[in-house]
Coordinates of C-alpha atoms in Angstrom, one line a residue:
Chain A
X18 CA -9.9 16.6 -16.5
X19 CA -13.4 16.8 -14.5
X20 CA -14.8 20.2 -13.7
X21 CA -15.1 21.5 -10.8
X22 CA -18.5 21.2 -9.7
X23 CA -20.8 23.1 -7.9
X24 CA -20.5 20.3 -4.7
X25 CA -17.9 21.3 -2.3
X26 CA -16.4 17.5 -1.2
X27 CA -17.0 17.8 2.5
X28 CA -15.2 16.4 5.1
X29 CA -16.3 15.0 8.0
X30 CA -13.7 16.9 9.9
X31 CA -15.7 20.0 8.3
X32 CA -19.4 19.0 10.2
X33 CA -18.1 20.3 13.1
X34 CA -17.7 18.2 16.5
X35 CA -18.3 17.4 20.2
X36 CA -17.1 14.2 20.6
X37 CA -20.1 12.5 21.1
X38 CA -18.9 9.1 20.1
X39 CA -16.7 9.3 22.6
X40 CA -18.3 6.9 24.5
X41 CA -18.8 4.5 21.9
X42 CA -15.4 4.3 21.1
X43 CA -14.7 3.3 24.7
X44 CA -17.5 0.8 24.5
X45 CA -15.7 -0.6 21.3
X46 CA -12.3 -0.7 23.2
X47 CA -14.2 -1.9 26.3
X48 CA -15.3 -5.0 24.1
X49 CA -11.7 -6.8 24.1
X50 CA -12.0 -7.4 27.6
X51 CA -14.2 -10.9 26.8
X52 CA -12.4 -13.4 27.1
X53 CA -14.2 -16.5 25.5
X54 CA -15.3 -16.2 22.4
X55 CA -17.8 -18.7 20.8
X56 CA -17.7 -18.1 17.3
X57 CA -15.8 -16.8 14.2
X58 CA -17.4 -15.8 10.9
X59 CA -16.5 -17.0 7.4
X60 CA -18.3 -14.7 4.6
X61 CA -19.3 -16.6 2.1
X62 CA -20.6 -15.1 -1.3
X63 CA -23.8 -14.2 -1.3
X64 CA -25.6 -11.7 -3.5
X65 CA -28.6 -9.6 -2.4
X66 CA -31.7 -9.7 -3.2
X67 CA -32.1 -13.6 -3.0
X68 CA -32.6 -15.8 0.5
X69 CA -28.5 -16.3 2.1
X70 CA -27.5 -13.3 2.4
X71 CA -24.1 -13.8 4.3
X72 CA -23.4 -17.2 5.6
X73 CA -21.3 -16.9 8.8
X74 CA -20.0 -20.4 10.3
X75 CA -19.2 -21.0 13.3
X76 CA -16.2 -22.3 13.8
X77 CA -16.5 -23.7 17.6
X78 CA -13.1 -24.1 19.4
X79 CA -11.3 -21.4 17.3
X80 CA -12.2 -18.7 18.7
X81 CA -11.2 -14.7 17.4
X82 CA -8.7 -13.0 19.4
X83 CA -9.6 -10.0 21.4
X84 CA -7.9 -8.1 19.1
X85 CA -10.0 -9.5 16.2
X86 CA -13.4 -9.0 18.0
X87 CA -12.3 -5.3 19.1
X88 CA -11.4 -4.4 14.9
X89 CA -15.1 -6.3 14.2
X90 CA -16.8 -4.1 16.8
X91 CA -15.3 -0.9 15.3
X92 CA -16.4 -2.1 11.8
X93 CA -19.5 -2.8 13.2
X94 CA -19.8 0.5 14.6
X95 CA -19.1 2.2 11.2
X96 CA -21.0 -0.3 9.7
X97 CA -24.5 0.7 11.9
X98 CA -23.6 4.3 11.2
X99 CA -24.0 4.3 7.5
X100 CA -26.7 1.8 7.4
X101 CA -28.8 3.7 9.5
X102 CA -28.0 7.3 7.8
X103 CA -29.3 5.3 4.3
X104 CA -32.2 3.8 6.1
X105 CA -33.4 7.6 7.3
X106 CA -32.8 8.6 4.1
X107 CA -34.5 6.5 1.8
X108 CA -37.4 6.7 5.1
X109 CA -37.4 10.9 4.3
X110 CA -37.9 10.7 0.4
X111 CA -35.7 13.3 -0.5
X112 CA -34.1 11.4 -3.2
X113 CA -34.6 10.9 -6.7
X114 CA -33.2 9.3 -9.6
X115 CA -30.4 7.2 -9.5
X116 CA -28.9 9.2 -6.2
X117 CA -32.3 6.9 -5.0
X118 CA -31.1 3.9 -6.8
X119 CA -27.5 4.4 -4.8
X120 CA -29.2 5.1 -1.4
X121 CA -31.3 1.9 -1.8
X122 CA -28.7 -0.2 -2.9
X123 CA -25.9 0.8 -0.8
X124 CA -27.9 0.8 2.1
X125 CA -28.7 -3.0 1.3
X126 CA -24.9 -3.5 1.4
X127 CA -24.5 -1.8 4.8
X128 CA -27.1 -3.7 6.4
X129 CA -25.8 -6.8 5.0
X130 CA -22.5 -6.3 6.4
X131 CA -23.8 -5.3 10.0
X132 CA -25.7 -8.4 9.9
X133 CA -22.8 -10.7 8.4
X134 CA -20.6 -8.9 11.5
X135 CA -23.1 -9.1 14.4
X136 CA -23.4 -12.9 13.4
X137 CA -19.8 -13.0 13.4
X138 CA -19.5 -11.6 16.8
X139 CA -22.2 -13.1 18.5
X140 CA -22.9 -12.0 21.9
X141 CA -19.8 -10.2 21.6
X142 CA -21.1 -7.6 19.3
X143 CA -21.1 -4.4 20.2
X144 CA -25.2 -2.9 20.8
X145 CA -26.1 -0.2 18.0
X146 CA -25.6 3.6 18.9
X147 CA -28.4 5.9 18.8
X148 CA -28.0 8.4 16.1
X149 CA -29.2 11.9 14.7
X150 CA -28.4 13.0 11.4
X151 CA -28.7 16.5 11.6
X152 CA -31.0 16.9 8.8
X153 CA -28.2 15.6 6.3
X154 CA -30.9 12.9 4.7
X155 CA -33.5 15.8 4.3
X156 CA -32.0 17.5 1.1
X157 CA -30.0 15.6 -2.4
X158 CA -26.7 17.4 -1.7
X159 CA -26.3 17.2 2.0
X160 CA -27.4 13.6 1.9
X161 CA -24.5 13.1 -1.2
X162 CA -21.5 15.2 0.4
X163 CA -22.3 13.3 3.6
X164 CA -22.3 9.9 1.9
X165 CA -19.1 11.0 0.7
X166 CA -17.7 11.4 3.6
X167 CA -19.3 8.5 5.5
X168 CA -17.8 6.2 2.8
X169 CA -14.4 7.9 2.5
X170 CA -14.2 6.8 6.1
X171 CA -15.4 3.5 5.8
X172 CA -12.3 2.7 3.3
X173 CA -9.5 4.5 4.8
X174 CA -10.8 2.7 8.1
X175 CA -11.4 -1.0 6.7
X176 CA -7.7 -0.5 5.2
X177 CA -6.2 0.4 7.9
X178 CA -7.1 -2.3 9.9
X179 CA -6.2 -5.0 7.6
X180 CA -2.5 -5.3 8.4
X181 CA -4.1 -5.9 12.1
X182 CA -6.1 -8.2 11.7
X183 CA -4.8 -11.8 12.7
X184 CA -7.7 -14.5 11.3
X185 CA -7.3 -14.8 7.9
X186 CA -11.2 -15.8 8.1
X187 CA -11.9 -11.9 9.4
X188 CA -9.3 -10.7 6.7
X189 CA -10.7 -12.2 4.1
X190 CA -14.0 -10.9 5.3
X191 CA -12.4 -7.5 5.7
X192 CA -11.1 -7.3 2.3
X193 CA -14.8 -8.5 0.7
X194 CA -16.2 -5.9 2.4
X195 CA -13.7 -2.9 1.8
X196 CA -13.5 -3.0 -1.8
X197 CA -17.4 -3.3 -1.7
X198 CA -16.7 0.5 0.6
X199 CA -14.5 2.0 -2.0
X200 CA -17.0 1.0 -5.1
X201 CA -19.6 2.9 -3.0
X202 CA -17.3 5.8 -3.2
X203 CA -16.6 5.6 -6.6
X204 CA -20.0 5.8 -7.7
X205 CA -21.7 8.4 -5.1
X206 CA -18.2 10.6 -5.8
X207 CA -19.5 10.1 -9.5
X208 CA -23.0 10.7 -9.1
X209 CA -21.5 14.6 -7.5
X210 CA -19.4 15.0 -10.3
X211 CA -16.2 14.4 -8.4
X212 CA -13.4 12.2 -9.5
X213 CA -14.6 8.7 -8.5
X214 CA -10.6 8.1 -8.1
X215 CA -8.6 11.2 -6.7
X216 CA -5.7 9.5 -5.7
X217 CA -3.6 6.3 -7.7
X218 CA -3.0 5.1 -3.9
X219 CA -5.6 5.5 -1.4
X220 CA -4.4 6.2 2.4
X221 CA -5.3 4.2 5.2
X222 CA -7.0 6.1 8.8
X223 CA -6.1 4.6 12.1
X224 CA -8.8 3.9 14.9
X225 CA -8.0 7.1 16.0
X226 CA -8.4 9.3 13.5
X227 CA -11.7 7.2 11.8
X228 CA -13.3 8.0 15.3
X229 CA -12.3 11.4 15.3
X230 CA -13.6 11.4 12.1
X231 CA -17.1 10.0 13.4
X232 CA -16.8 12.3 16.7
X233 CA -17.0 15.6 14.6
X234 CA -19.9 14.5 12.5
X235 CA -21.9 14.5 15.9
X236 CA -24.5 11.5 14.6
X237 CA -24.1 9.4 17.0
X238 CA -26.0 11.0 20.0
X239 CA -26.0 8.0 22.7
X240 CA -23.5 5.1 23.1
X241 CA -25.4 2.1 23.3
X242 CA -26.7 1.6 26.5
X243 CA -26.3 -2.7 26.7
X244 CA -25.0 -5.5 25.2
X245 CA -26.1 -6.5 21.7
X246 CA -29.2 -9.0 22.5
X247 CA -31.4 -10.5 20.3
X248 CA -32.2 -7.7 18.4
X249 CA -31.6 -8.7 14.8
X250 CA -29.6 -6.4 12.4
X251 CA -31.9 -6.0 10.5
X252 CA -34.6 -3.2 10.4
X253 CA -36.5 -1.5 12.7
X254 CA -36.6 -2.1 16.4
X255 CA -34.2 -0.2 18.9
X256 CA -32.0 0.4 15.9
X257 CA -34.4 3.2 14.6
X258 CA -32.5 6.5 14.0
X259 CA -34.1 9.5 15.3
X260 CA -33.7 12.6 13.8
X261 CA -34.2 16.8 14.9
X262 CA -34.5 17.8 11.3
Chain B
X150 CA 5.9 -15.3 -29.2
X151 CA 5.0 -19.0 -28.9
X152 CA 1.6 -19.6 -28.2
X153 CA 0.1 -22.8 -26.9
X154 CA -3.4 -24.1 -25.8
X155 CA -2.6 -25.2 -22.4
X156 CA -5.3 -24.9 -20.6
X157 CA -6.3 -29.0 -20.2
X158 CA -2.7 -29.7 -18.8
X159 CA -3.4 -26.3 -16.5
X160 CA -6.6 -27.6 -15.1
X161 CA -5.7 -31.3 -14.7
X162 CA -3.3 -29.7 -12.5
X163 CA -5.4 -27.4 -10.4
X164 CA -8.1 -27.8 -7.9
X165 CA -11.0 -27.7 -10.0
X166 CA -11.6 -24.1 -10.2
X167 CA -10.6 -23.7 -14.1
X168 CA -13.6 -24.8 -15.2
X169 CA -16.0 -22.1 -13.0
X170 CA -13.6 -19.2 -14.1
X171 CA -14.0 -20.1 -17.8
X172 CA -17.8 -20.3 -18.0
X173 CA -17.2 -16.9 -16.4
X174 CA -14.9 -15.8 -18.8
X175 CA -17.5 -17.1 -21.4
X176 CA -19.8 -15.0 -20.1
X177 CA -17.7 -12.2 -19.9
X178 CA -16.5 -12.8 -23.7
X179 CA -20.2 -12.4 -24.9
X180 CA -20.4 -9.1 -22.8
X181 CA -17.6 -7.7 -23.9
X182 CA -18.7 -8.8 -27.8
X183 CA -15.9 -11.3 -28.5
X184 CA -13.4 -9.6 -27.0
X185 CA -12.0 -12.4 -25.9
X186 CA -10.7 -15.4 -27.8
X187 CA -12.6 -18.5 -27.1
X188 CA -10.0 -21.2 -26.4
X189 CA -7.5 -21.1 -23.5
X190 CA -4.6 -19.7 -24.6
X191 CA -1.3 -19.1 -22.1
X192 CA 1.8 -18.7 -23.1
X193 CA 4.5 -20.8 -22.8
X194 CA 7.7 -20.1 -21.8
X195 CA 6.9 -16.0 -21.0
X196 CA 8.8 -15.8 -17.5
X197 CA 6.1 -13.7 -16.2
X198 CA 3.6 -15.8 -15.3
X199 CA 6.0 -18.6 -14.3
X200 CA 7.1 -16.5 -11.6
X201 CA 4.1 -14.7 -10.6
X202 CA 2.7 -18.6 -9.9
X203 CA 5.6 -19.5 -7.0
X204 CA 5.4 -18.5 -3.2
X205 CA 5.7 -15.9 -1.2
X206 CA 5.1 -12.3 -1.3
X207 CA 7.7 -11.7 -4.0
X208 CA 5.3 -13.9 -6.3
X209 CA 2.8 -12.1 -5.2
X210 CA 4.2 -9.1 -6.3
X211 CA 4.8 -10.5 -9.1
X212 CA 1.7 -11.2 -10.1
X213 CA 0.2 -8.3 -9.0
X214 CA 2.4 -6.3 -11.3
X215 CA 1.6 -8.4 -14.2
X216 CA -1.6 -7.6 -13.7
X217 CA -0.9 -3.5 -13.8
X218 CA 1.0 -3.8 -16.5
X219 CA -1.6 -5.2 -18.5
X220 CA -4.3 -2.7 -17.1
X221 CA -1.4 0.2 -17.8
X222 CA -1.0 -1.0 -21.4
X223 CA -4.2 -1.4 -21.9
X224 CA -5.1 2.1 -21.4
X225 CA -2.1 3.6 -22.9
X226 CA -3.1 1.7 -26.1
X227 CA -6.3 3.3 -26.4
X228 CA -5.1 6.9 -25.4
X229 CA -2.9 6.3 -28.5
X230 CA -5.7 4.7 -30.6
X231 CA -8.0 8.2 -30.1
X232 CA -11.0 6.6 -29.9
X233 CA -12.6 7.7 -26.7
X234 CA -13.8 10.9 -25.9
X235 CA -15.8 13.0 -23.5
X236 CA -16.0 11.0 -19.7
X237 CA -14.6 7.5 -20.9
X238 CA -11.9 9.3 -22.5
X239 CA -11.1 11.1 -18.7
X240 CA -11.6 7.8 -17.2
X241 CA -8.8 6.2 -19.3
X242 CA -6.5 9.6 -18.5
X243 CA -7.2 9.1 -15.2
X244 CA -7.5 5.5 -14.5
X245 CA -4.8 4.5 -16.9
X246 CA -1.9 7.4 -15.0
X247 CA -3.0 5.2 -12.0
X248 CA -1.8 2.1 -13.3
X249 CA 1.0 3.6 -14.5
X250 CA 1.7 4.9 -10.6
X251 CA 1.2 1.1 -9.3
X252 CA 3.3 -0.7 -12.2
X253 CA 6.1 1.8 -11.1
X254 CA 5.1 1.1 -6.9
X255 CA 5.6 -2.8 -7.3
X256 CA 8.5 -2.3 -9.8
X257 CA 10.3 -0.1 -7.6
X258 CA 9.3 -2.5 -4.5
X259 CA 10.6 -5.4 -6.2
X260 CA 13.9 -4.0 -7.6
X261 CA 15.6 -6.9 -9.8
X262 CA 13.0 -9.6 -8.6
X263 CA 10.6 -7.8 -11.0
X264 CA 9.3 -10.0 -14.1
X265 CA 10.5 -8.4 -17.8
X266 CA 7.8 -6.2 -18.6
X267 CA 5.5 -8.2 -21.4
X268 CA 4.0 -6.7 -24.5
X269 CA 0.8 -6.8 -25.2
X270 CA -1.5 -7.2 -28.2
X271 CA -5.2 -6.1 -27.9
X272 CA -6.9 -6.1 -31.3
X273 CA -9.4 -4.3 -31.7
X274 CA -10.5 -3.9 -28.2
X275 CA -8.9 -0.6 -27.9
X276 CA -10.3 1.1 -30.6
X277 CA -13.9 1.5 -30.4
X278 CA -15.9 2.9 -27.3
X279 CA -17.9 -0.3 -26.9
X280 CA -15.1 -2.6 -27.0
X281 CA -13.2 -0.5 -24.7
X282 CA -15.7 -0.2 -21.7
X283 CA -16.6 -3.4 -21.6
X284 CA -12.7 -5.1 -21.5
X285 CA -12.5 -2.1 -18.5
X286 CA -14.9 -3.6 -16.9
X287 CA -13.6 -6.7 -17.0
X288 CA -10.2 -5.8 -16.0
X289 CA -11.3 -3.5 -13.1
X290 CA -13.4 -6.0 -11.2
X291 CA -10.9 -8.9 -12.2
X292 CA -7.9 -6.7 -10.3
X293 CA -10.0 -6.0 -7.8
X294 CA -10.8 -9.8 -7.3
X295 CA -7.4 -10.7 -7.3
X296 CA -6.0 -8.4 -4.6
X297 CA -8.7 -9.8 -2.8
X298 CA -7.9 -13.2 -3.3
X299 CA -4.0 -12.5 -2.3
X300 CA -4.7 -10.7 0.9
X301 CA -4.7 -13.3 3.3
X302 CA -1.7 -15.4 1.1
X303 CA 0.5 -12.3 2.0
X304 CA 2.9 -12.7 4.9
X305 CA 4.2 -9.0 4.9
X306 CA 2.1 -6.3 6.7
X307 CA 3.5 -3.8 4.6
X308 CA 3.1 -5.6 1.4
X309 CA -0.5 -6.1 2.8
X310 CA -0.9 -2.4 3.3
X311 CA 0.0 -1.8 -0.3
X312 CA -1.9 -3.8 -1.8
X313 CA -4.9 -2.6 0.6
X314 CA -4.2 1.1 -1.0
X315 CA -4.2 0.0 -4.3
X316 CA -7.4 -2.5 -4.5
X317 CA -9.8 0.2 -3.2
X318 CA -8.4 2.5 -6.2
X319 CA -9.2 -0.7 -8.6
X320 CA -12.9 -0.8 -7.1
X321 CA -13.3 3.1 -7.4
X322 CA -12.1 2.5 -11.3
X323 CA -14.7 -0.5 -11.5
X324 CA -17.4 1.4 -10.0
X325 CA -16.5 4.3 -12.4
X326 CA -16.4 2.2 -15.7
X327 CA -19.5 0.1 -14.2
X328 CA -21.9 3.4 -14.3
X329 CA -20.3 5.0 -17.2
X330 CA -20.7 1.7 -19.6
X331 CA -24.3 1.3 -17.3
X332 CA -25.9 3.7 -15.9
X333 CA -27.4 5.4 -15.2
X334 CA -30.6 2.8 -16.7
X335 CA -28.7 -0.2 -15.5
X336 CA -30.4 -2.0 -17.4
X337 CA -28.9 -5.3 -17.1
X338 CA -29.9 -5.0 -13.6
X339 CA -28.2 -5.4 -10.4
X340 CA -25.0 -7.3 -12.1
X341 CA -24.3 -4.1 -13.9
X342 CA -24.6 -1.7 -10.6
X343 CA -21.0 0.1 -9.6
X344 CA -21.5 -2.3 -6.8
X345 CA -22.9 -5.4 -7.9
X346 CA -22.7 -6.9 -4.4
X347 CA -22.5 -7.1 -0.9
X348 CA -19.4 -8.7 -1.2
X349 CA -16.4 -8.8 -3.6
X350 CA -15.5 -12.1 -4.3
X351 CA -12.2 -12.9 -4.1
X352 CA -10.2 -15.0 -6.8
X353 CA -7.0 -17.2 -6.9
X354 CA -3.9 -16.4 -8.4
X355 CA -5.0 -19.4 -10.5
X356 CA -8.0 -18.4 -11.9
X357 CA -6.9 -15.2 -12.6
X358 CA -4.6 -15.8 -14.5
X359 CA -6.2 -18.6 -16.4
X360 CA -8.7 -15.6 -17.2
X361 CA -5.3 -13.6 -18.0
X362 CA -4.3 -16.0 -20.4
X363 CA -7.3 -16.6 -22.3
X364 CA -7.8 -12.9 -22.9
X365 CA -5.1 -13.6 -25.1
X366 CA -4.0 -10.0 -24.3
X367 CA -0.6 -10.8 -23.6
X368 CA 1.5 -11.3 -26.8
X369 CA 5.2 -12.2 -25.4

């Protein structure tokens, strides 16, 4: 079987913790408050690279539920965490190789799914966290034991909301996107010379404990402040990450 | 074992989609350098994929275990064969004692509503390197696909939550095999990444196992 390696698989648990995102779990819970709801996405295909990238449609009268919008906020929220820790760390340089290659392409996929679920949402969707990486970008194996970690969550979280979720539109979407989450973790586990595929079943993480999760990591240094706008998901603009490192 | 070319009488009866999923397979035959036979081959009569076609979740179980057991067999054969060695040698270890686990899962969830298990004929597939990477491939992304596909067909939230835990193991496998048979050049390009896309596309029961059928993979 595979060596051990000189990586110790971290944890998010392990980054220590103040509960910072505290607040932006309440903002996620405060979300299901709305009560009309203008639109519901439909992924369609898309691949990068090329013009569509996600075509939402808007579906007019059927509107998501409240619960639906609040488990696309809290994807969303996990979703603008990890694009933002590959956008500060392809912006710092740090990687090479094909640890680069995964950074740049991954990252794609994150953005594209934050875009694909802010469209979804509308002006329902939750505004992007500030965040501060603690110098995890700056360095190969603190960028690849935290990208382990960051995906880890992503598909324990994505699962465990799928049994939840009531549109099959959102499931559908849900599903495209958290096999997408595990692949990610199959090839950075890979890349660190751990087994892509530890486990023949893998476990699911409530709300709670994906949050907790987050919390520990202490990245996300201010809950967003207002409402989603007109911001784009995109690049840039008040979704910059800053970082202390 | 009674093979016959169905596949004109199986798309005249479908919605169309046979004919996108076998330019795909096409496509995936000259990847996987003929590993695939050319024509569309089901067969008649096994009891498997009669009942892994009906409704409800016990079909869907169904199907879903057809597909492990051809993704369990698969690697058992070439652990037997000896071919591989070094990292795609752990990956079939590793990958196939997972398939193994799920076969067992939906067996044991289905109890005496669970199809015969089939046998299996893969040629030659299994026993070269080459061969062998690029049928993984194939198989990996295709189960991934299909669990996809199924999720929002399930009525169950339990059966849903299984099959959640397994298809994230099937992407991990694809994403393994991907950048072991691809990387770390990639030179085929994006197609060929562990993650090829933003999005896995999902796939019908129907196409999948029209692609099944004409891997010709399935003996009786």
């Amino acid at each position: 079987m595979r060596q051990e390696n000189t990586m110790t698989p971290l944890t998010l648990e392990q980054v220590d913790a103040d509960g910072a995102l505290r607040e932006t779990a309440a903002a996620v819970a405060g979300d299901t408050r709305a009560a009309f709801l203008r639109r519901t996405g439909l992924l369609g295909g898309g691949a990068l690279g090329g013009a569509a990238l996600l075509g939402l449609v808007a579906e007019g009268a059927e509107a998501q539920s409240a619960g639906d919008r609040s488990i696309l906020n809290f994807a969303l929220t996990l979703e603008y965490l990890e694009a933002a820790f590959y956008r500060e760390a392809r912006r710092m340089g740090a990687l090479e190789g094909e640890l680069a290659l995964f950074a740049r392409v991954v990252g794609q996929h994150e953005d594209a799914h934050v875009r694909a679920l802010r469209e979804t949402l509308g002006r329902r969707a939750v505004a992007r966290p500030r965040f501060d990486f603690r110098g995890t970008t700056e360095s190969a194996d603190t960028f690849t034991t935290t990208a382990i970690a960051l995906e880890e969550t992503g598909v324990g979280a994505y699962k465990g909301q799928a049994a939840r979720i009531g549109s099959d539109a959102v499931l559908a979407a849900a599903l495209a996107i958290h096999s997408v989450e595990a692949r990610h973790t199959g090839w950075i586990r890979d890349l660190a010379g751990l087994n892509p595929a530890p486990v023949a079943l893998d476990p699911p993480l409530t709300r709670a404990q994906t949050l907790r999760r987050v919390a520990r990591t202490r990245f996300v240094v201010a809950a967003p402040r207002r409402r989603a706008g007109g911001g784009g998901g995109g690049g840039g603009g008040g979704g910059t990450p800053r970082f202390t490192g | 074992v009674e093979l016959v070319d169905e596949s004109a009488a199986l798309q005249a009866g479908r919605d169309g989609t046979g004919g996108a999923t076998r330019a795909e397979l096409f496509k995936k035959a000259a990847l996987g350098g003929g590993a695939f036979l050319g024509g569309g081959i089901l067969i008649s009569g096994f009891p498997g994929i009669a009942q892994a076609q009906g409704t409800g979740d016990v079909a869907i179980l169904n199907f879903a275990l057809l597909l492990e057991e051809l993704e369990a067999a698969f690697y058992a054969d070439a652990l037997a064969r000896g071919a591989l060695t070094g990292e795609v040698l752990e990956f079939a270890t590793v990958v196939g004692a997972h398939e193994a686990t799920h076969v067992e899962a939906l067996r044991s969830a289905l109890g005496s509503a669970a199809i015969p298990r089939p046998t299996f004929a893969f040629r030659d597939v299994t026993a070269a390197t080459a061969p062998f990477q690029a049928t993984a491939v194939i198989l990996e992304d295709t189960g991934v696909s299909a669990y996809n596909g199924q999720g929002t067909e399930i009525r169950a939230s339990a059966v849903l939550a299984a099959a959640a835990s397994i298809v994230s193991v099937e992407a991990r496998h694809a994403a393994w095999i991907r950048r072991l048979t691809f990387g770390p050049a990639y030179s085929g390009g994006r197609a060929n990444y562990p993650a090829p896309a933003v999005l896995d596309t999902p796939l019908t029961r129907q196409q999948v196992l029209t692609a099944v059928g004409q891997t010709g993979f399935i003996a009786s």
